[in-house]
Amino acid sequence: MKISHIEHLGIAVESIEKALPYYENVLGLKCYNIEVVEDQKVKTAFLKAGDTKIELLEPTSPESTIAKFIEKRGEGIHHLAFAVEDGVANALAEAEGKGIRLIDKAPRLGAEGLHIAFLHPKSTIGVLTELCEK
Ligand code: ZN
């Protein structure tokens, strides 16, 4: 697959409202979008650090995978997202062909209208990995 850059870092937080002052007032980053992704049961806030985004993820339900993540591991880095240039479906097929376990068998629509898919952290040395494309 062809990765162009780190598209974003996903960070699990209990509350976007409580997390934002750190990112905005201490780090000086600017939140430019807050969006609820219903099917993921998360509220997301996006900030830009150069060309890389920071995606804060707040669970909107105790059933959310983010809620479960925080319960198990606490707040912190949740996933790493790479932008792929040759299509998420192609990248998934290639990863699967190389023995990587997929969470998503096919790309789906994520925040900001990106096509996204996740690779399983059991196959990626502990890092939940997202592949995405505009
Ligand atoms: Zn993400």
mmCIF file of C-alpha atoms and ligand atoms in Angstrom:
data_model
loop_
_atom_site.group_PDB
_atom_site.id
_atom_site.type_symbol
_atom_site.label_atom_id
_atom_site.label_comp_id
_atom_site.label_asym_id
_atom_site.label_seq_id
_atom_site.Cartn_x
_atom_site.Cartn_y
_atom_site.Cartn_z
ATOM 1 C CA MET A 1 0.000 0.000 0.000
ATOM 2 C CA LYS A 2 1.054 3.590 -0.408
ATOM 3 C CA ILE A 3 0.880 5.723 2.732
ATOM 4 C CA SER A 4 1.276 9.471 2.197
ATOM 5 C CA HIS A 5 1.258 10.700 5.802
ATOM 6 C CA ILE A 6 -0.157 10.307 9.290
ATOM 7 C CA GLU A 7 -3.672 11.622 8.795
ATOM 8 C CA HIS A 8 -4.528 11.811 12.476
ATOM 9 C CA LEU A 9 -3.961 10.459 15.945
ATOM 10 C CA GLY A 10 -7.076 9.327 17.773
ATOM 11 C CA ILE A 11 -7.138 10.076 21.486
ATOM 12 C CA ALA A 12 -9.794 8.687 23.819
ATOM 13 C CA VAL A 13 -11.111 11.221 26.339
ATOM 14 C CA GLU A 14 -13.886 11.098 28.903
ATOM 15 C CA SER A 15 -14.984 14.602 27.991
ATOM 16 C CA ILE A 16 -14.090 16.738 24.978
ATOM 17 C CA GLU A 17 -15.180 19.804 26.910
ATOM 18 C CA LYS A 18 -12.686 19.004 29.677
ATOM 19 C CA ALA A 19 -9.893 18.002 27.271
ATOM 20 C CA LEU A 20 -10.073 20.970 24.894
ATOM 21 C CA PRO A 21 -8.594 23.629 27.225
ATOM 22 C CA TYR A 22 -5.348 21.619 27.361
ATOM 23 C CA TYR A 23 -5.091 21.316 23.574
ATOM 24 C CA GLU A 24 -6.189 24.894 22.880
ATOM 25 C CA ASN A 25 -4.812 26.903 25.794
ATOM 26 C CA VAL A 26 -1.628 24.977 26.567
ATOM 27 C CA LEU A 27 -0.642 23.528 23.174
ATOM 28 C CA GLY A 28 -2.194 26.382 21.217
ATOM 29 C CA LEU A 29 -3.973 24.125 18.719
ATOM 30 C CA LYS A 30 -7.343 25.095 17.336
ATOM 31 C CA CYS A 31 -10.445 22.924 17.331
ATOM 32 C CA TYR A 32 -12.106 23.411 13.951
ATOM 33 C CA ASN A 33 -14.827 20.772 13.994
ATOM 34 C CA ILE A 34 -16.925 18.817 16.459
ATOM 35 C CA GLU A 35 -19.023 16.019 15.056
ATOM 36 C CA VAL A 36 -21.065 13.104 16.405
ATOM 37 C CA VAL A 37 -20.587 9.816 14.553
ATOM 38 C CA GLU A 38 -23.797 8.013 15.492
ATOM 39 C CA ASP A 39 -22.936 4.483 14.370
ATOM 40 C CA GLN A 40 -19.652 4.650 16.309
ATOM 41 C CA LYS A 41 -21.339 6.136 19.384
ATOM 42 C CA VAL A 42 -18.671 8.806 19.627
ATOM 43 C CA LYS A 43 -18.377 12.547 19.581
ATOM 44 C CA THR A 44 -15.221 13.710 17.828
ATOM 45 C CA ALA A 45 -13.317 16.977 18.002
ATOM 46 C CA PHE A 46 -10.642 17.778 15.438
ATOM 47 C CA LEU A 47 -7.589 19.951 15.926
ATOM 48 C CA LYS A 48 -4.750 20.593 13.522
ATOM 49 C CA ALA A 49 -1.045 20.285 14.283
ATOM 50 C CA GLY A 50 0.547 21.156 10.941
ATOM 51 C CA ASP A 51 -0.713 18.648 8.382
ATOM 52 C CA THR A 52 -1.582 16.096 11.048
ATOM 53 C CA LYS A 53 -4.841 16.142 12.916
ATOM 54 C CA ILE A 54 -5.622 15.205 16.472
ATOM 55 C CA GLU A 55 -8.993 13.501 16.830
ATOM 56 C CA LEU A 56 -10.431 13.549 20.341
ATOM 57 C CA LEU A 57 -12.955 10.762 20.842
ATOM 58 C CA GLU A 58 -15.580 10.962 23.558
ATOM 59 C CA PRO A 59 -18.022 8.080 24.052
ATOM 60 C CA THR A 60 -21.713 8.998 23.709
ATOM 61 C CA SER A 61 -22.850 5.690 25.196
ATOM 62 C CA PRO A 62 -21.458 3.109 27.652
ATOM 63 C CA GLU A 63 -21.715 0.658 24.726
ATOM 64 C CA SER A 64 -19.220 2.665 22.680
ATOM 65 C CA THR A 65 -15.887 0.967 21.984
ATOM 66 C CA ILE A 66 -14.289 4.175 23.267
ATOM 67 C CA ALA A 67 -16.097 3.811 26.605
ATOM 68 C CA LYS A 68 -14.797 0.249 26.851
ATOM 69 C CA PHE A 69 -11.289 1.354 25.910
ATOM 70 C CA ILE A 70 -11.246 4.045 28.635
ATOM 71 C CA GLU A 71 -12.632 1.604 31.183
ATOM 72 C CA LYS A 72 -9.862 -0.890 30.415
ATOM 73 C CA ARG A 73 -6.873 1.326 29.684
ATOM 74 C CA GLY A 74 -7.763 4.839 30.736
ATOM 75 C CA GLU A 75 -7.729 7.965 28.612
ATOM 76 C CA GLY A 76 -4.946 8.299 26.072
ATOM 77 C CA ILE A 77 -3.807 7.414 22.574
ATOM 78 C CA HIS A 78 -6.373 5.138 20.967
ATOM 79 C CA HIS A 79 -5.368 4.770 17.334
ATOM 80 C CA LEU A 80 -3.011 5.883 14.600
ATOM 81 C CA ALA A 81 -4.491 6.777 11.216
ATOM 82 C CA PHE A 82 -2.541 6.687 7.970
ATOM 83 C CA ALA A 83 -3.711 8.305 4.749
ATOM 84 C CA VAL A 84 -3.440 5.836 1.880
ATOM 85 C CA GLU A 85 -3.215 6.971 -1.712
ATOM 86 C CA ASP A 86 -4.294 3.880 -3.564
ATOM 87 C CA GLY A 87 -7.647 3.209 -1.961
ATOM 88 C CA VAL A 88 -8.634 1.812 1.406
ATOM 89 C CA ALA A 89 -10.184 -1.298 -0.172
ATOM 90 C CA ASN A 90 -6.902 -2.092 -1.951
ATOM 91 C CA ALA A 91 -4.906 -1.504 1.225
ATOM 92 C CA LEU A 92 -7.229 -3.822 3.177
ATOM 93 C CA ALA A 93 -6.919 -6.556 0.575
ATOM 94 C CA GLU A 94 -3.153 -6.240 0.638
ATOM 95 C CA ALA A 95 -2.983 -6.302 4.455
ATOM 96 C CA GLU A 96 -5.268 -9.321 4.622
ATOM 97 C CA GLY A 97 -3.156 -11.059 2.001
ATOM 98 C CA LYS A 98 -0.151 -10.505 4.257
ATOM 99 C CA GLY A 99 -1.892 -12.151 7.185
ATOM 100 C CA ILE A 100 -3.136 -9.078 9.023
ATOM 101 C CA ARG A 101 -6.404 -9.443 10.899
ATOM 102 C CA LEU A 102 -8.973 -6.863 9.817
ATOM 103 C CA ILE A 103 -11.601 -5.209 11.994
ATOM 104 C CA ASP A 104 -13.340 -3.838 8.898
ATOM 105 C CA LYS A 105 -13.578 -6.113 5.884
ATOM 106 C CA ALA A 106 -14.597 -3.147 3.735
ATOM 107 C CA PRO A 107 -14.145 0.634 4.017
ATOM 108 C CA ARG A 108 -16.877 2.570 5.780
ATOM 109 C CA LEU A 109 -17.665 6.241 6.247
ATOM 110 C CA GLY A 110 -15.964 7.913 9.218
ATOM 111 C CA ALA A 111 -15.820 11.439 10.604
ATOM 112 C CA GLU A 112 -15.123 14.214 8.065
ATOM 113 C CA GLY A 113 -16.506 12.016 5.280
ATOM 114 C CA LEU A 114 -13.342 9.929 5.092
ATOM 115 C CA HIS A 115 -13.395 6.329 3.934
ATOM 116 C CA ILE A 116 -11.889 4.409 6.803
ATOM 117 C CA ALA A 117 -11.067 0.890 7.952
ATOM 118 C CA PHE A 118 -9.268 -0.528 10.967
ATOM 119 C CA LEU A 119 -6.614 -3.204 11.291
ATOM 120 C CA HIS A 120 -6.735 -5.293 14.451
ATOM 121 C CA PRO A 121 -4.152 -4.347 17.123
ATOM 122 C CA LYS A 122 -3.412 -8.040 17.719
ATOM 123 C CA SER A 123 -1.882 -8.069 14.216
ATOM 124 C CA THR A 124 -0.243 -4.644 14.348
ATOM 125 C CA ILE A 125 1.992 -4.967 17.409
ATOM 126 C CA GLY A 126 -0.445 -3.318 19.754
ATOM 127 C CA VAL A 127 -1.387 -0.226 17.754
ATOM 128 C CA LEU A 128 -4.972 0.023 16.563
ATOM 129 C CA THR A 129 -4.323 1.180 13.003
ATOM 130 C CA GLU A 130 -6.745 3.075 10.803
ATOM 131 C CA LEU A 131 -6.359 3.454 7.064
ATOM 132 C CA CYS A 132 -8.206 6.348 5.509
ATOM 133 C CA GLU A 133 -8.731 8.215 2.289
ATOM 134 C CA LYS A 134 -10.717 11.312 1.282
HETATM 135 ZN ZN ZN B 1 -9.618 7.977 13.482
#
